[in-house]
GROMACS .gro file of N, CA, C and O in nm:
model
  424
    1UNK      N    1  11.010  10.748   6.847
    1UNK     CA    2  10.964  10.884   6.827
    1UNK      C    3  11.086  10.976   6.825
    1UNK      O    4  11.168  10.972   6.916
    2UNK      N    5  11.098  11.055   6.720
    2UNK     CA    6  11.199  11.160   6.711
    2UNK      C    7  11.132  11.292   6.745
    2UNK      O    8  11.037  11.331   6.680
    3UNK      N    9  11.179  11.359   6.848
    3UNK     CA   10  11.122  11.487   6.890
    3UNK      C   11  11.211  11.599   6.835
    3UNK      O   12  11.332  11.595   6.847
    4UNK      N   13  11.148  11.698   6.773
    4UNK     CA   14  11.221  11.809   6.713
    4UNK      C   15  11.155  11.942   6.746
    4UNK      O   16  11.032  11.955   6.736
    5UNK      N   17  11.235  12.041   6.783
    5UNK     CA   18  11.183  12.177   6.783
    5UNK      C   19  11.200  12.231   6.641
    5UNK      O   20  11.259  12.163   6.556
    6UNK      N   21  11.153  12.349   6.615
    6UNK     CA   22  11.156  12.400   6.478
    6UNK      C   23  11.298  12.413   6.424
    6UNK      O   24  11.326  12.375   6.310
    7UNK      N   25  11.389  12.463   6.505
    7UNK     CA   26  11.528  12.475   6.461
    7UNK      C   27  11.591  12.342   6.428
    7UNK      O   28  11.663  12.328   6.328
    8UNK      N   29  11.566  12.240   6.512
    8UNK     CA   30  11.617  12.106   6.486
    8UNK      C   31  11.561  12.050   6.356
    8UNK      O   32  11.633  11.989   6.277
    9UNK      N   33  11.432  12.070   6.335
    9UNK     CA   34  11.369  12.021   6.213
    9UNK      C   35  11.435  12.080   6.089
    9UNK      O   36  11.470  12.007   5.995
   10UNK      N   37  11.454  12.211   6.089
   10UNK     CA   38  11.515  12.276   5.973
   10UNK      C   39  11.658  12.226   5.953
   10UNK      O   40  11.699  12.197   5.840
   11UNK      N   41  11.733  12.211   6.061
   11UNK     CA   42  11.870  12.160   6.051
   11UNK      C   43  11.872  12.018   5.995
   11UNK      O   44  11.960  11.983   5.915
   12UNK      N   45  11.773  11.935   6.034
   12UNK     CA   46  11.767  11.798   5.982
   12UNK      C   47  11.733  11.795   5.833
   12UNK      O   48  11.766  11.700   5.764
   13UNK      N   49  11.668  11.899   5.786
   13UNK     CA   50  11.635  11.908   5.643
   13UNK      C   51  11.751  11.967   5.563
   13UNK      O   52  11.749  11.962   5.440
   14UNK      N   53  11.849  12.024   5.630
   14UNK     CA   54  11.957  12.094   5.560
   14UNK      C   55  12.093  12.037   5.602
   14UNK      O   56  12.132  11.931   5.554
   15UNK      N   57  12.163  12.103   5.691
   15UNK     CA   58  12.302  12.067   5.723
   15UNK      C   59  12.317  11.932   5.792
   15UNK      O   60  12.421  11.868   5.778
   16UNK      N   61  12.219  11.885   5.866
   16UNK     CA   62  12.227  11.756   5.933
   16UNK      C   63  12.161  11.644   5.855
   16UNK      O   64  12.148  11.532   5.903
   17UNK      N   65  12.117  11.673   5.734
   17UNK     CA   66  12.036  11.577   5.658
   17UNK      C   67  12.098  11.439   5.641
   17UNK      O   68  12.031  11.339   5.668
   18UNK      N   69  12.225  11.426   5.597
   18UNK     CA   70  12.280  11.291   5.578
   18UNK      C   71  12.277  11.207   5.707
   18UNK      O   72  12.236  11.090   5.705
   19UNK      N   73  12.316  11.267   5.818
   19UNK     CA   74  12.315  11.196   5.946
   19UNK      C   75  12.172  11.160   5.987
   19UNK      O   76  12.143  11.048   6.029
   20UNK      N   77  12.080  11.255   5.970
   20UNK     CA   78  11.943  11.233   6.012
   20UNK      C   79  11.875  11.126   5.927
   20UNK      O   80  11.799  11.043   5.980
   21UNK      N   81  11.903  11.122   5.799
   21UNK     CA   82  11.843  11.018   5.715
   21UNK      C   83  11.892  10.879   5.753
   21UNK      O   84  11.817  10.782   5.742
   22UNK      N   85  12.016  10.869   5.803
   22UNK     CA   86  12.062  10.740   5.855
   22UNK      C   87  11.981  10.701   5.979
   22UNK      O   88  11.947  10.584   5.997
   23UNK      N   89  11.950  10.797   6.063
   23UNK     CA   90  11.866  10.771   6.180
   23UNK      C   91  11.726  10.727   6.137
   23UNK      O   92  11.669  10.635   6.196
   24UNK      N   93  11.671  10.794   6.035
   24UNK     CA   94  11.538  10.757   5.987
   24UNK      C   95  11.537  10.616   5.928
   24UNK      O   96  11.443  10.540   5.950
   25UNK      N   97  11.643  10.583   5.856
   25UNK     CA   98  11.654  10.450   5.798
   25UNK      C   99  11.657  10.344   5.909
   25UNK      O  100  11.588  10.242   5.901
   26UNK      N  101  11.734  10.369   6.012
   26UNK     CA  102  11.741  10.277   6.125
   26UNK      C  103  11.605  10.268   6.196
   26UNK      O  104  11.558  10.159   6.228
   27UNK      N  105  11.542  10.382   6.215
   27UNK     CA  106  11.412  10.384   6.281
   27UNK      C  107  11.308  10.306   6.200
   27UNK      O  108  11.226  10.233   6.256
   28UNK      N  109  11.313  10.319   6.069
   28UNK     CA  110  11.216  10.251   5.982
   28UNK      C  111  11.230  10.099   5.991
   28UNK      O  112  11.131  10.028   5.975
   29UNK      N  113  11.350  10.051   6.018
   29UNK     CA  114  11.370   9.906   6.024
   29UNK      C  115  11.350   9.850   6.164
   29UNK      O  116  11.337   9.728   6.179
   30UNK      N  117  11.347   9.935   6.267
   30UNK     CA  118  11.336   9.886   6.404
   30UNK      C  119  11.207   9.928   6.473
   30UNK      O  120  11.180   9.882   6.584
   31UNK      N  121  11.129  10.013   6.410
   31UNK     CA  122  11.010  10.070   6.474
   31UNK      C  123  10.887  10.041   6.390
   31UNK      O  124  10.888  10.065   6.270
   32UNK      N  125  10.783   9.994   6.455
   32UNK     CA  126  10.660   9.963   6.383
   32UNK      C  127  10.589  10.090   6.336
   32UNK      O  128  10.532  10.094   6.227
   33UNK      N  129  10.592  10.193   6.419
   33UNK     CA  130  10.523  10.318   6.387
   33UNK      C  131  10.621  10.434   6.405
   33UNK      O  132  10.626  10.497   6.511
   34UNK      N  133  10.703  10.463   6.304
   34UNK     CA  134  10.800  10.572   6.318
   34UNK      C  135  10.730  10.709   6.314
   34UNK      O  136  10.651  10.737   6.224
   35UNK      N  137  10.760  10.791   6.414
   35UNK     CA  138  10.696  10.921   6.429
   35UNK      C  139  10.801  11.028   6.451
   35UNK      O  140  10.896  11.008   6.527
   36UNK      N  141  10.784  11.142   6.384
   36UNK     CA  142  10.863  11.262   6.415
   36UNK      C  143  10.765  11.363   6.474
   36UNK      O  144  10.673  11.408   6.407
   37UNK      N  145  10.787  11.396   6.600
   37UNK     CA  146  10.702  11.488   6.673
   37UNK      C  147  10.767  11.626   6.668
   37UNK      O  148  10.877  11.645   6.720
   38UNK      N  149  10.701  11.721   6.603
   38UNK     CA  150  10.756  11.856   6.589
   38UNK      C  151  10.685  11.948   6.688
   38UNK      O  152  10.562  11.961   6.685
   39UNK      N  153  10.764  12.010   6.775
   39UNK     CA  154  10.709  12.099   6.877
   39UNK      C  155  10.692  12.240   6.821
   39UNK      O  156  10.743  12.337   6.873
   40UNK      N  157  10.621  12.247   6.711
   40UNK     CA  158  10.589  12.372   6.641
   40UNK      C  159  10.464  12.346   6.559
   40UNK      O  160  10.415  12.233   6.556
   41UNK      N  161  10.415  12.449   6.495
   41UNK     CA  162  10.300  12.434   6.406
   41UNK      C  163  10.346  12.437   6.261
   41UNK      O  164  10.447  12.500   6.229
   42UNK      N  165  10.270  12.374   6.175
   42UNK     CA  166  10.298  12.381   6.032
   42UNK      C  167  10.305  12.527   5.987
   42UNK      O  168  10.387  12.563   5.902
   43UNK      N  169  10.221  12.612   6.044
   43UNK     CA  170  10.222  12.755   6.008
   43UNK      C  171  10.358  12.819   6.035
   43UNK      O  172  10.398  12.911   5.963
   44UNK      N  173  10.431  12.769   6.135
   44UNK     CA  174  10.566  12.823   6.163
   44UNK      C  175  10.659  12.798   6.045
   44UNK      O  176  10.744  12.881   6.014
   45UNK      N  177  10.643  12.686   5.979
   45UNK     CA  178  10.723  12.657   5.860
   45UNK      C  179  10.671  12.739   5.743
   45UNK      O  180  10.748  12.807   5.673
   46UNK      N  181  10.541  12.735   5.721
   46UNK     CA  182  10.483  12.804   5.606
   46UNK      C  183  10.510  12.954   5.607
   46UNK      O  184  10.526  13.016   5.502
   47UNK      N  185  10.517  13.014   5.727
   47UNK     CA  186  10.542  13.157   5.740
   47UNK      C  187  10.690  13.189   5.766
   47UNK      O  188  10.723  13.301   5.802
   48UNK      N  189  10.775  13.086   5.746
   48UNK     CA  190  10.921  13.101   5.752
   48UNK      C  191  10.967  13.162   5.885
   48UNK      O  192  11.046  13.256   5.888
   49UNK      N  193  10.918  13.105   5.995
   49UNK     CA  194  10.953  13.153   6.129
   49UNK      C  195  11.075  13.078   6.183
   49UNK      O  196  11.074  13.026   6.295
   50UNK      N  197  11.178  13.071   6.103
   50UNK     CA  198  11.304  13.007   6.140
   50UNK      C  199  11.416  13.082   6.073
   50UNK      O  200  11.394  13.160   5.981
   51UNK      N  201  11.539  13.061   6.119
   51UNK     CA  202  11.654  13.142   6.074
   51UNK      C  203  11.710  13.104   5.938
   51UNK      O  204  11.765  13.188   5.870
   52UNK      N  205  11.701  12.983   5.900
   52UNK     CA  206  11.760  12.935   5.774
   52UNK      C  207  11.696  13.005   5.653
   52UNK      O  208  11.578  13.041   5.656
   53UNK      N  209  11.773  13.016   5.547
   53UNK     CA  210  11.721  13.071   5.422
   53UNK      C  211  11.643  12.966   5.342
   53UNK      O  212  11.585  12.997   5.239
   54UNK      N  213  11.641  12.844   5.390
   54UNK     CA  214  11.572  12.735   5.322
   54UNK      C  215  11.423  12.766   5.307
   54UNK      O  216  11.357  12.806   5.402
   55UNK      N  217  11.373  12.747   5.188
   55UNK     CA  218  11.232  12.777   5.159
   55UNK      C  219  11.139  12.681   5.233
   55UNK      O  220  11.170  12.562   5.247
   56UNK      N  221  11.025  12.730   5.278
   56UNK     CA  222  10.926  12.642   5.341
   56UNK      C  223  10.889  12.521   5.254
   56UNK      O  224  10.873  12.410   5.306
   57UNK      N  225  10.880  12.541   5.123
   57UNK     CA  226  10.846  12.430   5.035
   57UNK      C  227  10.951  12.318   5.042
   57UNK      O  228  10.917  12.200   5.030
   58UNK      N  229  11.075  12.355   5.064
   58UNK     CA  230  11.181  12.254   5.076
   58UNK      C  231  11.167  12.173   5.205
   58UNK      O  232  11.190  12.052   5.207
   59UNK      N  233  11.130  12.242   5.312
   59UNK     CA  234  11.110  12.172   5.440
   59UNK      C  235  10.994  12.074   5.427
   59UNK      O  236  11.005  11.956   5.462
   60UNK      N  237  10.883  12.121   5.372
   60UNK     CA  238  10.765  12.035   5.354
   60UNK      C  239  10.797  11.921   5.257
   60UNK      O  240  10.755  11.807   5.277
   61UNK      N  241  10.874  11.950   5.154
   61UNK     CA  242  10.916  11.846   5.060
   61UNK      C  243  10.999  11.739   5.127
   61UNK      O  244  10.983  11.619   5.098
   62UNK      N  245  11.088  11.779   5.217
   62UNK     CA  246  11.168  11.680   5.291
   62UNK      C  247  11.079  11.591   5.376
   62UNK      O  248  11.097  11.468   5.378
   63UNK      N  249  10.984  11.650   5.446
   63UNK     CA  250  10.894  11.570   5.529
   63UNK      C  251  10.814  11.472   5.443
   63UNK      O  252  10.795  11.356   5.482
   64UNK      N  253  10.770  11.517   5.328
   64UNK     CA  254  10.695  11.430   5.237
   64UNK      C  255  10.782  11.314   5.188
   64UNK      O  256  10.738  11.198   5.186
   65UNK      N  257  10.906  11.345   5.152
   65UNK     CA  258  10.998  11.241   5.105
   65UNK      C  259  11.025  11.139   5.215
   65UNK      O  260  11.030  11.018   5.190
   66UNK      N  261  11.042  11.187   5.338
   66UNK     CA  262  11.069  11.096   5.449
   66UNK      C  263  10.949  11.006   5.479
   66UNK      O  264  10.966  10.892   5.520
   67UNK      N  265  10.830  11.056   5.457
   67UNK     CA  266  10.712  10.972   5.474
   67UNK      C  267  10.714  10.861   5.369
   67UNK      O  268  10.690  10.744   5.400
   68UNK      N  269  10.743  10.897   5.246
   68UNK     CA  270  10.746  10.798   5.138
   68UNK      C  271  10.864  10.702   5.150
   68UNK      O  272  10.850  10.582   5.129
   69UNK      N  273  10.982  10.754   5.185
   69UNK     CA  274  11.104  10.672   5.189
   69UNK      C  275  11.117  10.587   5.315
   69UNK      O  276  11.167  10.475   5.309
   70UNK      N  277  11.074  10.642   5.429
   70UNK     CA  278  11.097  10.574   5.557
   70UNK      C  279  10.970  10.546   5.636
   70UNK      O  280  10.976  10.488   5.744
   71UNK      N  281  10.856  10.590   5.586
   71UNK     CA  282  10.730  10.567   5.654
   71UNK      C  283  10.711  10.650   5.780
   71UNK      O  284  10.623  10.623   5.860
   72UNK      N  285  10.794  10.752   5.797
   72UNK     CA  286  10.785  10.834   5.918
   72UNK      C  287  10.666  10.929   5.909
   72UNK      O  288  10.642  10.991   5.807
   73UNK      N  289  10.590  10.934   6.017
   73UNK     CA  290  10.475  11.025   6.025
   73UNK      C  291  10.520  11.151   6.095
   73UNK      O  292  10.593  11.144   6.194
   74UNK      N  293  10.476  11.265   6.048
   74UNK     CA  294  10.508  11.392   6.113
   74UNK      C  295  10.386  11.438   6.191
   74UNK      O  296  10.278  11.452   6.135
   75UNK      N  297  10.406  11.461   6.321
   75UNK     CA  298  10.301  11.512   6.407
   75UNK      C  299  10.338  11.654   6.447
   75UNK      O  300  10.445  11.678   6.501
   76UNK      N  301  10.251  11.747   6.420
   76UNK     CA  302  10.270  11.888   6.457
   76UNK      C  303  10.206  11.910   6.593
   76UNK      O  304  10.084  11.912   6.605
   77UNK      N  305  10.288  11.926   6.696
   77UNK     CA  306  10.237  11.935   6.833
   77UNK      C  307  10.215  12.077   6.880
   77UNK      O  308  10.146  12.099   6.979
   78UNK      N  309  10.275  12.174   6.813
   78UNK     CA  310  10.254  12.314   6.849
   78UNK      C  311  10.345  12.367   6.957
   78UNK      O  312  10.384  12.482   6.955
   79UNK      N  313  10.382  12.281   7.053
   79UNK     CA  314  10.464  12.324   7.166
   79UNK      C  315  10.518  12.200   7.236
   79UNK      O  316  10.469  12.089   7.213
   80UNK      N  317  10.615  12.218   7.327
   80UNK     CA  318  10.660  12.103   7.405
   80UNK      C  319  10.547  12.040   7.487
   80UNK      O  320  10.537  11.918   7.496
   81UNK      N  321  10.460  12.122   7.545
   81UNK     CA  322  10.347  12.069   7.623
   81UNK      C  323  10.252  11.990   7.532
   81UNK      O  324  10.203  11.884   7.569
   82UNK      N  325  10.227  12.043   7.413
   82UNK     CA  326  10.144  11.970   7.318
   82UNK      C  327  10.207  11.837   7.280
   82UNK      O  328  10.139  11.735   7.268
   83UNK      N  329  10.339  11.837   7.264
   83UNK     CA  330  10.410  11.714   7.232
   83UNK      C  331  10.401  11.612   7.342
   83UNK      O  332  10.376  11.493   7.318
   84UNK      N  333  10.419  11.658   7.466
   84UNK     CA  334  10.409  11.567   7.581
   84UNK      C  335  10.269  11.507   7.589
   84UNK      O  336  10.253  11.386   7.612
   85UNK      N  337  10.169  11.588   7.567
   85UNK     CA  338  10.031  11.539   7.571
   85UNK      C  339  10.006  11.435   7.463
   85UNK      O  340   9.947  11.329   7.489
   86UNK      N  341  10.054  11.462   7.343
   86UNK     CA  342  10.035  11.367   7.233
   86UNK      C  343  10.105  11.234   7.263
   86UNK      O  344  10.050  11.127   7.239
   87UNK      N  345  10.227  11.241   7.318
   87UNK     CA  346  10.301  11.118   7.345
   87UNK      C  347  10.237  11.036   7.456
   87UNK      O  348  10.231  10.913   7.446
   88UNK      N  349  10.188  11.101   7.561
   88UNK     CA  350  10.120  11.028   7.667
   88UNK      C  351  10.000  10.953   7.610
   88UNK      O  352   9.980  10.834   7.638
   89UNK      N  353   9.922  11.020   7.528
   89UNK     CA  354   9.803  10.956   7.469
   89UNK      C  355   9.842  10.843   7.373
   89UNK      O  356   9.778  10.739   7.369
   90UNK      N  357   9.947  10.865   7.294
   90UNK     CA  358   9.995  10.766   7.198
   90UNK      C  359  10.040  10.639   7.271
   90UNK      O  360   9.998  10.528   7.237
   91UNK      N  361  10.123  10.655   7.374
   91UNK     CA  362  10.173  10.538   7.445
   91UNK      C  363  10.064  10.470   7.526
   91UNK      O  364  10.065  10.348   7.541
   92UNK      N  365   9.968  10.546   7.576
   92UNK     CA  366   9.854  10.485   7.645
   92UNK      C  367   9.774  10.397   7.547
   92UNK      O  368   9.732  10.286   7.583
   93UNK      N  369   9.755  10.446   7.426
   93UNK     CA  370   9.683  10.367   7.325
   93UNK      C  371   9.759  10.240   7.290
   93UNK      O  372   9.699  10.133   7.273
   94UNK      N  373   9.891  10.250   7.280
   94UNK     CA  374   9.972  10.131   7.253
   94UNK      C  375   9.956  10.030   7.366
   94UNK      O  376   9.935   9.910   7.342
   95UNK      N  377   9.964  10.077   7.491
   95UNK     CA  378   9.950   9.987   7.606
   95UNK      C  379   9.815   9.917   7.605
   95UNK      O  380   9.807   9.796   7.632
   96UNK      N  381   9.709   9.990   7.575
   96UNK     CA  382   9.576   9.928   7.569
   96UNK      C  383   9.571   9.818   7.463
   96UNK      O  384   9.514   9.710   7.485
   97UNK      N  385   9.632   9.843   7.348
   97UNK     CA  386   9.630   9.742   7.241
   97UNK      C  387   9.715   9.620   7.277
   97UNK      O  388   9.679   9.508   7.243
   98UNK      N  389   9.826   9.642   7.344
   98UNK     CA  390   9.908   9.530   7.390
   98UNK      C  391   9.829   9.447   7.490
   98UNK      O  392   9.825   9.323   7.482
   99UNK      N  393   9.764   9.512   7.585
   99UNK     CA  394   9.683   9.441   7.685
   99UNK      C  395   9.572   9.359   7.622
   99UNK      O  396   9.538   9.250   7.669
  100UNK      N  397   9.511   9.408   7.515
  100UNK     CA  398   9.404   9.336   7.446
  100UNK      C  399   9.457   9.231   7.348
  100UNK      O  400   9.379   9.160   7.286
  101UNK      N  401   9.588   9.224   7.333
  101UNK     CA  402   9.648   9.128   7.241
  101UNK      C  403   9.643   9.170   7.096
  101UNK      O  404   9.668   9.089   7.007
  102UNK      N  405   9.613   9.294   7.070
  102UNK     CA  406   9.603   9.345   6.932
  102UNK      C  407   9.738   9.389   6.878
  102UNK      O  408   9.753   9.412   6.758
  103UNK      N  409   9.835   9.403   6.966
  103UNK     CA  410   9.967   9.451   6.928
  103UNK      C  411  10.069   9.377   7.011
  103UNK      O  412  10.050   9.361   7.133
  104UNK      N  413  10.174   9.330   6.948
  104UNK     CA  414  10.278   9.258   7.022
  104UNK      C  415  10.362   9.355   7.102
  104UNK      O  416  10.396   9.464   7.054
  105UNK      N  417  10.394   9.319   7.223
  105UNK     CA  418  10.482   9.402   7.307
  105UNK      C  419  10.622   9.398   7.249
  105UNK      O  420  10.666   9.300   7.192
  106UNK      N  421  10.692   9.510   7.267
  106UNK     CA  422  10.831   9.515   7.220
  106UNK      C  423  10.841   9.586   7.096
  106UNK      O  424  10.898   9.634   7.022
   0.00000   0.00000   0.00000
């Protein structure tokens, strides 16, 4: 799971993009369910609530490309607390599936 606040997300779509795409490539080959957890709402991007001049359509386009290229899912958590709640539930679900033998541990 890659956790991003809104500023980090925008930077990963712009100035940090080459480095971040290497991380996504590595994550795609080592992780069964690659997830990017954004501690903001999609509306924050759509209403350009970030400092960069990058257009919201470019940010959304990057996320779409990363889903297609690396299989990464984007989860909009709304806040750090929302992100923590989502991750607790996600990992609990994984543990249940491992216990039932539906998912291999590791």
